[in-house]
Coordinates of C-alpha atoms and ligand atoms in Angstrom, one line a residue:
X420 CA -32.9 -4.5 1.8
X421 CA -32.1 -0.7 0.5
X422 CA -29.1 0.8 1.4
X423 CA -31.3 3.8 2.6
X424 CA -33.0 1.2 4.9
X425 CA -29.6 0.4 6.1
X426 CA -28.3 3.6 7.2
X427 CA -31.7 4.8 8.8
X428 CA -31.2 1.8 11.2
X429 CA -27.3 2.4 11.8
X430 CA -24.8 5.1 13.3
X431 CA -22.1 5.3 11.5
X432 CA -18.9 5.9 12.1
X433 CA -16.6 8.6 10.9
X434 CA -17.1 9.0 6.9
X435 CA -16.4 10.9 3.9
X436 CA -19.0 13.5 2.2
X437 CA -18.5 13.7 -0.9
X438 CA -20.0 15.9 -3.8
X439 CA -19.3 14.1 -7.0
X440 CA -18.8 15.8 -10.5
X441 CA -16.1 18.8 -9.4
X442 CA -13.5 19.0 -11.8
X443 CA -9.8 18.7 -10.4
X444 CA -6.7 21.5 -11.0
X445 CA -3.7 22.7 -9.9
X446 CA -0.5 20.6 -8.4
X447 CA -1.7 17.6 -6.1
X448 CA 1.6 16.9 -3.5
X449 CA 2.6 13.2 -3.4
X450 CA 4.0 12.1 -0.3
X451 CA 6.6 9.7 0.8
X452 CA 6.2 6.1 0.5
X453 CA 4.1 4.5 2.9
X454 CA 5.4 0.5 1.9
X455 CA 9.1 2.5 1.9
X456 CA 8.6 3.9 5.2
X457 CA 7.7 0.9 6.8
X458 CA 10.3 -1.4 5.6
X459 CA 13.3 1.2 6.8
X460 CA 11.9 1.8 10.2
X461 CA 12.3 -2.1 10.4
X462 CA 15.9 -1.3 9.2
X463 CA 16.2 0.9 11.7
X464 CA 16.7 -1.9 14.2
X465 CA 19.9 -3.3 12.2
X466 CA 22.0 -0.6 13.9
X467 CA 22.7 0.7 17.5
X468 CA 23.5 4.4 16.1
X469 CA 20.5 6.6 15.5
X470 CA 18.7 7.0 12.3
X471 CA 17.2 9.7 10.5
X472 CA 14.3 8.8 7.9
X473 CA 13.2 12.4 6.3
X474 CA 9.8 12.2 4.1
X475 CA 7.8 9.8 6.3
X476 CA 4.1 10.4 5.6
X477 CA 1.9 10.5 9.0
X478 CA -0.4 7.6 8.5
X479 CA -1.6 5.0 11.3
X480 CA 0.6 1.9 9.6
X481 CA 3.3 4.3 10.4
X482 CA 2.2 5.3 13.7
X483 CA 1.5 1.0 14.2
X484 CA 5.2 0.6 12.9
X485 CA 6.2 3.0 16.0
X486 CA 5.1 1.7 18.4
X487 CA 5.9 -1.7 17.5
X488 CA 9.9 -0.1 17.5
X489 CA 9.1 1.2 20.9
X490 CA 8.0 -1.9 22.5
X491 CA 11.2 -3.9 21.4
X492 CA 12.9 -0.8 23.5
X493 CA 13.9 1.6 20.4
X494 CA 13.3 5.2 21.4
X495 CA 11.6 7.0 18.9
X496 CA 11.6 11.0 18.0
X497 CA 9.0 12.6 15.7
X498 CA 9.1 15.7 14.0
X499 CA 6.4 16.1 11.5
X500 CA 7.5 13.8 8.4
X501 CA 11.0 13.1 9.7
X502 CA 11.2 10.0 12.4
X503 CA 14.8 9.5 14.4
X504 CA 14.8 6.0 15.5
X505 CA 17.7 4.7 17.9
X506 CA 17.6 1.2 18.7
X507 CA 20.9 0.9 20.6
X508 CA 19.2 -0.5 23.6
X509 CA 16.6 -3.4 22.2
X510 CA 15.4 -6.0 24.6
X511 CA 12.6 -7.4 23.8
X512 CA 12.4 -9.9 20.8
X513 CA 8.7 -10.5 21.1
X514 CA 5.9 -8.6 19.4
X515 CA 2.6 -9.1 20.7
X516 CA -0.7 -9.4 18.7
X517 CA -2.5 -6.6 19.3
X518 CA 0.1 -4.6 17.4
X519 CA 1.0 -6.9 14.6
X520 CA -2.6 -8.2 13.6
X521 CA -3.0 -5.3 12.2
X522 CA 0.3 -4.6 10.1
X523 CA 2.0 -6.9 7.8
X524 CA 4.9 -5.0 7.6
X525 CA 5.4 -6.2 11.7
X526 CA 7.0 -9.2 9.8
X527 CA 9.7 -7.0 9.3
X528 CA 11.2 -7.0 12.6
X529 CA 12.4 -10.8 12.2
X530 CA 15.5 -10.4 10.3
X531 CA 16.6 -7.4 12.1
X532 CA 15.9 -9.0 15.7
X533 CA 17.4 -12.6 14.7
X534 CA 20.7 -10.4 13.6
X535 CA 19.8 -8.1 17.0
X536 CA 19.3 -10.4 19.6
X537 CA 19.5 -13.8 17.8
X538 CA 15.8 -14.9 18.6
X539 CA 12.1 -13.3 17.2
X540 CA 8.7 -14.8 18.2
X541 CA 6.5 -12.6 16.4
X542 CA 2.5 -13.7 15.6
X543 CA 1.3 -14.0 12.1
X544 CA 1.1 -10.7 10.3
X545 CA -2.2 -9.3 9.5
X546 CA -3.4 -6.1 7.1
X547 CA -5.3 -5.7 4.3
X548 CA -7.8 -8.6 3.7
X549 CA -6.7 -9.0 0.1
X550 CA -5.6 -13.0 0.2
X551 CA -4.5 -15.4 2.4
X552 CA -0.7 -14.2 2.1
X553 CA 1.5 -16.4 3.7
X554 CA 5.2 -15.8 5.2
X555 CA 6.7 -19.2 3.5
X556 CA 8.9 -17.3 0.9
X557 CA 10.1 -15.8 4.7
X558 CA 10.7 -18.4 6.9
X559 CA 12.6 -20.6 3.7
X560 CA 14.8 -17.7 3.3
X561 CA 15.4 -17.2 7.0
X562 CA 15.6 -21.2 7.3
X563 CA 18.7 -21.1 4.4
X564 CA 20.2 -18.3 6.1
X565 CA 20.7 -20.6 9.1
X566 CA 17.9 -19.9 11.8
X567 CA 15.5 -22.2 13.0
X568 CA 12.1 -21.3 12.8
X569 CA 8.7 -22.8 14.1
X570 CA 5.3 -22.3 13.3
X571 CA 3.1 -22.9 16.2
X572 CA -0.5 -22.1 17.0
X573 CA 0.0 -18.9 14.9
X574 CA 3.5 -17.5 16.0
X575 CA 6.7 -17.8 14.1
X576 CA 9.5 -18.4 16.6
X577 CA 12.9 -18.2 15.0
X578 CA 16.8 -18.3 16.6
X579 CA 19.9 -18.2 15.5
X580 CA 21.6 -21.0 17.8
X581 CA 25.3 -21.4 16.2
X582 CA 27.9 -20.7 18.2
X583 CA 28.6 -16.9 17.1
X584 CA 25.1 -16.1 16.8
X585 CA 25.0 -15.2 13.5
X586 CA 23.4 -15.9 10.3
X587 CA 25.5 -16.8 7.3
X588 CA 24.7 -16.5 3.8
X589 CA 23.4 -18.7 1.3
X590 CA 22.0 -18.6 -2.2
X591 CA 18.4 -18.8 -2.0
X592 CA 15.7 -18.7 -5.4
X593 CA 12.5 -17.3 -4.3
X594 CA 9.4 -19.3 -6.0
X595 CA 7.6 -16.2 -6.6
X596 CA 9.8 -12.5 -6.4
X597 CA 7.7 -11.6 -3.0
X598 CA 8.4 -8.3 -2.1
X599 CA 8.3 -8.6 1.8
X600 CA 10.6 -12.1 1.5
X601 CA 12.9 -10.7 -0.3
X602 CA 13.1 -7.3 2.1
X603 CA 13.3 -9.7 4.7
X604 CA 16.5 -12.0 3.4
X605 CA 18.2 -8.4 2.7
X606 CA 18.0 -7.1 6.3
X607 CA 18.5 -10.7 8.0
X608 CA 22.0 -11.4 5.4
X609 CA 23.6 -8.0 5.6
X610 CA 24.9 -8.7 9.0
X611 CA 25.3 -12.4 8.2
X612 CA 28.6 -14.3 7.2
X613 CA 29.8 -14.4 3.7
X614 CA 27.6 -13.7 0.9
X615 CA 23.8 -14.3 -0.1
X616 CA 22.4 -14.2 -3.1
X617 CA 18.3 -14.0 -3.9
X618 CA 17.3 -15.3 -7.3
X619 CA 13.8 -14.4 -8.3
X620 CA 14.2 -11.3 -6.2
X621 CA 11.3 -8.8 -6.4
X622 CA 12.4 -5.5 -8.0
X623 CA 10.2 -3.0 -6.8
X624 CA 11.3 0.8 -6.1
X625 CA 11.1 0.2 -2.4
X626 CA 13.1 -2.4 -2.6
X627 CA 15.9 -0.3 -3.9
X628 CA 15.1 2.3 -1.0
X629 CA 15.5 -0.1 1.5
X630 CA 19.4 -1.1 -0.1
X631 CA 20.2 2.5 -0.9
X632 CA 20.1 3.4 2.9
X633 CA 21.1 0.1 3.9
X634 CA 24.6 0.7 2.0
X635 CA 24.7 4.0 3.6
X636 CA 25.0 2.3 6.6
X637 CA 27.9 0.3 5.7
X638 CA 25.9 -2.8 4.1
X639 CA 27.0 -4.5 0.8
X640 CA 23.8 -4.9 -1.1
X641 CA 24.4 -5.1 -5.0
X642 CA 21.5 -5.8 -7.4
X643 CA 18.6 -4.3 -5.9
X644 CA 15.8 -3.4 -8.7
X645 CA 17.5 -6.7 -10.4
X646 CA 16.4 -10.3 -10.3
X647 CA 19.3 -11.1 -8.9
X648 CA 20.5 -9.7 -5.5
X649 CA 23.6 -10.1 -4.0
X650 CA 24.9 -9.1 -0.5
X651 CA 28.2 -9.2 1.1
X652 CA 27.9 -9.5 5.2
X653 CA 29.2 -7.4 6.9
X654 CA 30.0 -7.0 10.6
X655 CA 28.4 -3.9 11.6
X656 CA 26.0 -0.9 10.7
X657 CA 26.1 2.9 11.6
X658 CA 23.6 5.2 11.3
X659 CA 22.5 7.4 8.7
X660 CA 19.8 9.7 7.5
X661 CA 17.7 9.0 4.6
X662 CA 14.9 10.3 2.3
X663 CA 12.1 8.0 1.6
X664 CA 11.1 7.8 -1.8
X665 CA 7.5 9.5 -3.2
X666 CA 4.7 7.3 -2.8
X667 CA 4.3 5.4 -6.5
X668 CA 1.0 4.4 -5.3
X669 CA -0.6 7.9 -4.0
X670 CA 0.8 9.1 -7.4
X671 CA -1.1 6.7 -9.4
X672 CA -4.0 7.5 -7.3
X673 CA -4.0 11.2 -7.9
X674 CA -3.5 10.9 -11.3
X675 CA -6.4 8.2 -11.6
X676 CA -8.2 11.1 -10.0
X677 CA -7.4 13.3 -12.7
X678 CA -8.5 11.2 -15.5
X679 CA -11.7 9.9 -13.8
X680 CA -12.8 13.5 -13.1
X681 CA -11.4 14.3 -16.7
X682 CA -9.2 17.2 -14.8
X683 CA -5.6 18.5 -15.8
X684 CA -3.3 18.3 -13.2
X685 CA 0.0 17.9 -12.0
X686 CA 1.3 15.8 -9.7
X687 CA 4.6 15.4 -7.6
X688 CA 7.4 15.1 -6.3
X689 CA 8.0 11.7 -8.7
X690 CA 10.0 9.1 -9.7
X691 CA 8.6 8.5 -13.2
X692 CA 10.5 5.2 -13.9
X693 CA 8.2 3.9 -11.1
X694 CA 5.1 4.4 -12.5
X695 CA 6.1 3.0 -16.0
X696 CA 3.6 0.6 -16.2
X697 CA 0.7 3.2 -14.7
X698 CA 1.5 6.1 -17.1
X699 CA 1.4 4.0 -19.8
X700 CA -2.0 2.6 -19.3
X701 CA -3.4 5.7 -18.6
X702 CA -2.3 7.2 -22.4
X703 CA -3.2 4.3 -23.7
X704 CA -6.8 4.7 -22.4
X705 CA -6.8 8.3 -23.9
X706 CA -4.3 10.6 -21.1
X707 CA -1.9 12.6 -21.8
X708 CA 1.5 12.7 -19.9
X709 CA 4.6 14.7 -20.0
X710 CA 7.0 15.4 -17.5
X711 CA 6.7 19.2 -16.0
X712 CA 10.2 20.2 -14.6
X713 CA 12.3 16.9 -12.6
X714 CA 10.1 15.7 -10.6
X715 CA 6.5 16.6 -11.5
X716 CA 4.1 14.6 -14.5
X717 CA 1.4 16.7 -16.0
X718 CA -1.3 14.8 -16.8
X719 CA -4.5 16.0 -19.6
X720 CA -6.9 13.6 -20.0
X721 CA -9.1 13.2 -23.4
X722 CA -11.8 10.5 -24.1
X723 CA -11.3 7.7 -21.9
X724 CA -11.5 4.7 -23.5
X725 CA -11.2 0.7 -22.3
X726 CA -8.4 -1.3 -21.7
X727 CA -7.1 -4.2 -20.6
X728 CA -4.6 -4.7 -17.5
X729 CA -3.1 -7.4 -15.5
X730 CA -1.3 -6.6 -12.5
X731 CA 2.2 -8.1 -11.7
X732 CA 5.4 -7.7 -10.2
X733 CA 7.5 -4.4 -10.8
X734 CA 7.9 -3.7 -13.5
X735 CA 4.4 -4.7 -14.3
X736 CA 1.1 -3.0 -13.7
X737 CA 0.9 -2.6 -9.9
X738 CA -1.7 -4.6 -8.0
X739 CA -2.2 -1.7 -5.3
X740 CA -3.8 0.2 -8.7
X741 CA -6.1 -2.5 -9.6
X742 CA -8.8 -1.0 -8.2
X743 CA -8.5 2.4 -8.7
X744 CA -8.1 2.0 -12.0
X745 CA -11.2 -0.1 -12.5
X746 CA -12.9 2.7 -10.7
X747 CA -12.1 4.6 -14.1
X748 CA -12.8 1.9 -16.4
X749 CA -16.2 2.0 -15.3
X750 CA -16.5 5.3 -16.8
X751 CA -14.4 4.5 -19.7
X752 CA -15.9 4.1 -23.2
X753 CA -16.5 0.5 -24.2
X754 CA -15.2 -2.4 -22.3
X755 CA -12.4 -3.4 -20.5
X756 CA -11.2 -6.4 -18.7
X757 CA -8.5 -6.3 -15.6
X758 CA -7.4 -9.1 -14.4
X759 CA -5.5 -9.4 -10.4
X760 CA -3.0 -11.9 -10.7
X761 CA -0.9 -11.2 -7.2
X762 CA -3.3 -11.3 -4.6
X763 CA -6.5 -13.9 -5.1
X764 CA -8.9 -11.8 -3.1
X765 CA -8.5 -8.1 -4.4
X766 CA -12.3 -7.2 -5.7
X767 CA -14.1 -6.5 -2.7
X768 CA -14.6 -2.7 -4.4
X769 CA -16.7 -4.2 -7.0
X770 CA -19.6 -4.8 -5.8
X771 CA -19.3 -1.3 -4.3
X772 CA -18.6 0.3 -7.9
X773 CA -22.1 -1.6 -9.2
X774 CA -23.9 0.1 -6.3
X775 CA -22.8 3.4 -7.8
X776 CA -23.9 2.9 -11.2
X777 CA -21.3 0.7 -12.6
X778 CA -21.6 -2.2 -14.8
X779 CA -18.9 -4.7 -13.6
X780 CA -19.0 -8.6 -14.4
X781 CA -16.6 -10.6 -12.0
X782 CA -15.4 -14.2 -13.0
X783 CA -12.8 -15.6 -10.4
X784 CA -9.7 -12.8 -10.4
X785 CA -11.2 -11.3 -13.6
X786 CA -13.1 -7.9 -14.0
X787 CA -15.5 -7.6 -17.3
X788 CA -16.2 -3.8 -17.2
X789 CA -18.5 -2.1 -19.1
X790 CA -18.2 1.5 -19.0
X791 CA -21.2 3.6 -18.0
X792 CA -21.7 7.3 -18.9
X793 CA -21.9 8.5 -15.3
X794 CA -21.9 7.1 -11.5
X795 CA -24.7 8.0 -8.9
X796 CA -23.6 9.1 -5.9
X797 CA -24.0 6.6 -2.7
X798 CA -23.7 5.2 0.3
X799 CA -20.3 3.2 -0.4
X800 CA -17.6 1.3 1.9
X801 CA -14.4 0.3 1.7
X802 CA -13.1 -2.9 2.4
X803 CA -9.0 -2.4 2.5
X804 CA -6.9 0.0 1.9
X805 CA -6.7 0.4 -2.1
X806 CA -10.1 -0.4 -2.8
X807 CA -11.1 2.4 -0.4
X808 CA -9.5 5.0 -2.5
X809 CA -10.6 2.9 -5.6
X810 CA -14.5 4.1 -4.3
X811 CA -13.8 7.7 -3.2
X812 CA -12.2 8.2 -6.7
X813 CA -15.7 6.9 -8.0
X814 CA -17.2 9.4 -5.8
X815 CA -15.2 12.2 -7.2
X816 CA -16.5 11.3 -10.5
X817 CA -20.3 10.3 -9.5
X818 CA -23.2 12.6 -9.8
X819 CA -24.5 13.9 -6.7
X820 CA -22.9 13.1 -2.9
X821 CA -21.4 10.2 -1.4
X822 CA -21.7 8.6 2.0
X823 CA -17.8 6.6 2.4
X824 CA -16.7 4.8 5.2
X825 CA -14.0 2.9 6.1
X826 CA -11.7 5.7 7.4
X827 CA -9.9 3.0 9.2
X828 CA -8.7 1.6 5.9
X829 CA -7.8 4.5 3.8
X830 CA -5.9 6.2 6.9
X831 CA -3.6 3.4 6.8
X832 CA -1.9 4.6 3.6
X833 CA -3.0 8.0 2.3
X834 CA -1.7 11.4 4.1
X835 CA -4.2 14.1 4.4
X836 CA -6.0 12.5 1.2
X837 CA -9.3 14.3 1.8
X838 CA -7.0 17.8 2.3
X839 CA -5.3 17.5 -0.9
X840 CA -8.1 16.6 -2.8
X841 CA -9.8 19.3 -1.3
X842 CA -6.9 21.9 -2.1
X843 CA -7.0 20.7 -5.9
X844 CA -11.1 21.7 -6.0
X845 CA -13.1 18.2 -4.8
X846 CA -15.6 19.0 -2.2
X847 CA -15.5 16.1 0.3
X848 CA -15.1 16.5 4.1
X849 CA -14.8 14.3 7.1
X850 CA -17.9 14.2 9.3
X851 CA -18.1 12.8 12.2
X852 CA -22.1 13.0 13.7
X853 CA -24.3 10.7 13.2
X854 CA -26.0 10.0 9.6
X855 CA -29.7 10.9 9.4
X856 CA -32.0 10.4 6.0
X857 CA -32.0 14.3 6.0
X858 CA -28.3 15.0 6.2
X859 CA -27.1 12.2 3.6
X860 CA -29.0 11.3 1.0
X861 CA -30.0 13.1 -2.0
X862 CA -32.1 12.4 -5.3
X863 CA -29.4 11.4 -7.0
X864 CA -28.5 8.4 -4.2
X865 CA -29.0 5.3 -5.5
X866 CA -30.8 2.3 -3.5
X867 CA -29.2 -1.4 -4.0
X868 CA -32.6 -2.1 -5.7
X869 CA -31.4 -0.3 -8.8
X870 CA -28.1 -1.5 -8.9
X871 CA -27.3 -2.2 -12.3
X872 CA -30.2 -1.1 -13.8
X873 CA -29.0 1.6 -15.4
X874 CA -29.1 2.1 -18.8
X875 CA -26.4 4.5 -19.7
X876 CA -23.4 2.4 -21.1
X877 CA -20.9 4.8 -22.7
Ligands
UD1_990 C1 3.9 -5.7 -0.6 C2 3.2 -4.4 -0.3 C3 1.8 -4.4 -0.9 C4 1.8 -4.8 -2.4 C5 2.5 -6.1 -2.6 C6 2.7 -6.5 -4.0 C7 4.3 -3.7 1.7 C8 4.1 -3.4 3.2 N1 3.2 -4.1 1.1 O1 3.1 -6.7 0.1 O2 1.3 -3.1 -0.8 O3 0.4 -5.0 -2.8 O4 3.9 -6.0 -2.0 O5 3.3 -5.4 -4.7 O6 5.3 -3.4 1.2 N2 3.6 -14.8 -1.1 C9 3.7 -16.1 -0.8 N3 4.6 -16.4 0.3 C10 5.3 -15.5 0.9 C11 5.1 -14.1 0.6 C12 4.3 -13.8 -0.4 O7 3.1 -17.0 -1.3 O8 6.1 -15.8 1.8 C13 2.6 -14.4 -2.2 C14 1.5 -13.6 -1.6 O9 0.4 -14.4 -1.1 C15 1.0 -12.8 -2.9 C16 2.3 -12.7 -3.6 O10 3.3 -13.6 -3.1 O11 0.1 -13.7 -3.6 C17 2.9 -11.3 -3.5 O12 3.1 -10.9 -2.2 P1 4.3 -10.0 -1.7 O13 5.0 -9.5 -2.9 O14 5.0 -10.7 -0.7 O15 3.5 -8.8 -1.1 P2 3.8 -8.1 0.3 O16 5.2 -8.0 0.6 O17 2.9 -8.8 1.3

């Protein structure tokens, strides 16, 4: 069946226009970090003082996170990107399911409430449909640390029944450096008894966000950004206010953008030690980068050419940039191959990418690409949150207009993403009426009858 077919028959919901082919300029903002952000409002709980988290992008994860703090009895005060949270009066160790099946990052809460109130029954974590992503790596590390945990008909319950109530430390070797496990055996062991240690640990930047403002509380956290992480308990935490770090992601989104619309631009506010791995696949593939003042990268890109990427842990190539940047690959010169080696289900924007034009060959987690001189604007989806951004950045690049949809995705991680694009020159808006054959589709839309067909490999 056609994909015009399809959306003759259908409303659909709210979606993205988009007219492909604009070139991109001028200085695209990066915001804080949405995997940060999420990670120190759980944090937040550690301490009965109030605390201040400056640089916290508006996004529904975040606004998710909220009320997930709220129900556990934190009161919560927002003003534009800067969230007090004061969590002196938490009662309520249980999170229900209709807020965390939708979060992962509800998992959080564990550590924090077992230290809190000694107990947590919190459901299975949900989010982005990218694997089957287990808590193990969690409950192991919580189990060493002393609590008792359960897993029963889909809820983790976990207490701390010695007599003081608290966890103590241990030395604990994760099998594979998780990032969430090893956020979650920092915030449960910095309250605990004596000293912890995480071999294996995971060293991503957020990871070092969430110890930096951790130790500005009063915690002893040494390591983080190491494989090794060591933390001294302590026996209580104040409050503080802290800045979450830019968004390494969103950076490596926009400047994906800029090299798959072949568009100079600068991007920022930066860490660039974060994006090691990003910037240098991106000159390698023909881009180039220079830093522009402290906290801005400029980015010029040339003839794109293939490459070939594997994601892996920080420092590696990030696995949240798989897919955007296979959304460029498909308009690179010559071939490339990525392979996803964290999650075992991150391609579901492949066969959205061949829709459009591209020429994509999957075998298990690896992506044979052959790049195709252009991409024909269509009626595309996303399935989770990178892979969303993964097809608008096709979009950008395609000839003609797009139809997108799966708002619900992308608004879980990018701030104002259409705005900023639209600042820096795209033409893409956010419609909400109903699709008609008149109002969406163009000559250059493509049908699913002619996927692939195209002849046009760069
Ligand atoms: C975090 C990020 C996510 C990013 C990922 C990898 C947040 C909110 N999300 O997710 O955007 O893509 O890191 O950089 O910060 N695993 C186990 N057992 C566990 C935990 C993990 O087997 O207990 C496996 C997972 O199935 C996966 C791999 O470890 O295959 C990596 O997962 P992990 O690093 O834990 O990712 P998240 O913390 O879920």
């Amino acid at each position: 069946m056609s994909s015009v077919a399809t959306i003759k028959r259908n409303v659909i919901p709210p979606h993205l226009e988009v007219k492909g082919g604009c070139p991109l300029s001028g200085i695209l903002k990066v915001s804080g970090a949405k995997n940060s952000s999420l990670v120190l409002m759980a944090a937040a709980l550690l301490t009965k003082e109030k605390l201040l988290l400056e640089n916290v992008p508006q996004l529904t994860d975040i606004e998710v996170m909220s009320e997930i703090l709220s129900n556990l009895g934190a009161k919560l005060t927002k003003t534009n990107n800067s969230i007090e949270i004061h969590s002196e009066f938490i009662h309520n160790a249980e999170l229900p399911y209709q807020l965390v099946h939708s979060l992962r990052a509800s998992f959080f809460c564990v550590g924090p409430l077992l230290t809190r109130l000694g107990k947590a029954k919190i459901p299975l974590p949900g989010g982005c449909n990218i694997g089957a992503r287990p808590v193990d790596e969690h409950i192991n590390g919580l189990k060493a640390l002393g609590a008792e945990v359960e897993v029963k008909d889909d809820v983790v319950k976990a207490q701390v029944s010695s007599k003081n109530k608290r966890l103590h430390g241990a030395n604990i070797t994760l099998k594979y450096p998780s990032v969430g496990a090893t956020e979650t055996i920092v915030m449960a062991s910095c309250l605990a008894l004596g000293k912890t240690t995480i071999s294996n640990a995971a060293r991503e930047p957020e990871i070092q966000d969430l110890a930096k403002m951790l130790n500005s509380m009063g915690a002893k956290v040494f390591g983080a950004g190491t494989k090794k992480i060591t933390i001294i308990g302590v026996e209580s935490l104040r409050g503080t206010s802290h800045c979450v770090i830019p968004d390494r992601i969103e950076a490596g989104t926009f400047l994906i953008a800029a090299a798959i619309t072949r568009s100079p631009l600068t991007i920022g506010p930066v860490i660039p030690n974060h994006l090691g791995a990003v910037i240098s696949k991106l000159q390698e593939c023909g881009c180039s980068i220079s830093h522009h003042g402290n906290h801005h990268l400029k980015i010029i890109p040339r003839d794109i050419s293939g490459v070939e990427i594997t994601t892996s842990p920080f420092p590696g190539f990030p696995t949240d940039l798989q897919a955007p940047f296979m959304s460029l690959m498909a308009t690179a010169k010559g071939s490339s191959k990525i392979k996803e080696s964290v999650f075992e289900k991150r391609m579901q924007h492949v066969l959205e990418l061949n829709k459009m034009g591209a020429c994509i060959y999957l075998e298990n987690n690896t992506a044979h690409i052959k790049g195709v001189k252009e991409l024909l604007g269509s009626n595309v989806k996303g399935g989770d949150l990178r892979s969303s951004a993964a097809i608008i950045l096709a979009c950008l690049s395609a000839k003609g207009t797009s139809i997108f949809t799966g708002l619900e995705h992308l608004d879980r991680g990018y701030e104002k993403f259409e705005e900023k694009l639209t600042n820096a020159g795209s033409i893409i808006s956010r419609k909400f009426e109903k699709i008609t054959p008149q109002n969406s589709f163009t000559s250059n839309t493509i049908s699913e009858d002619n996927i692939n067909t195209q002849k046009n490999a760069a």
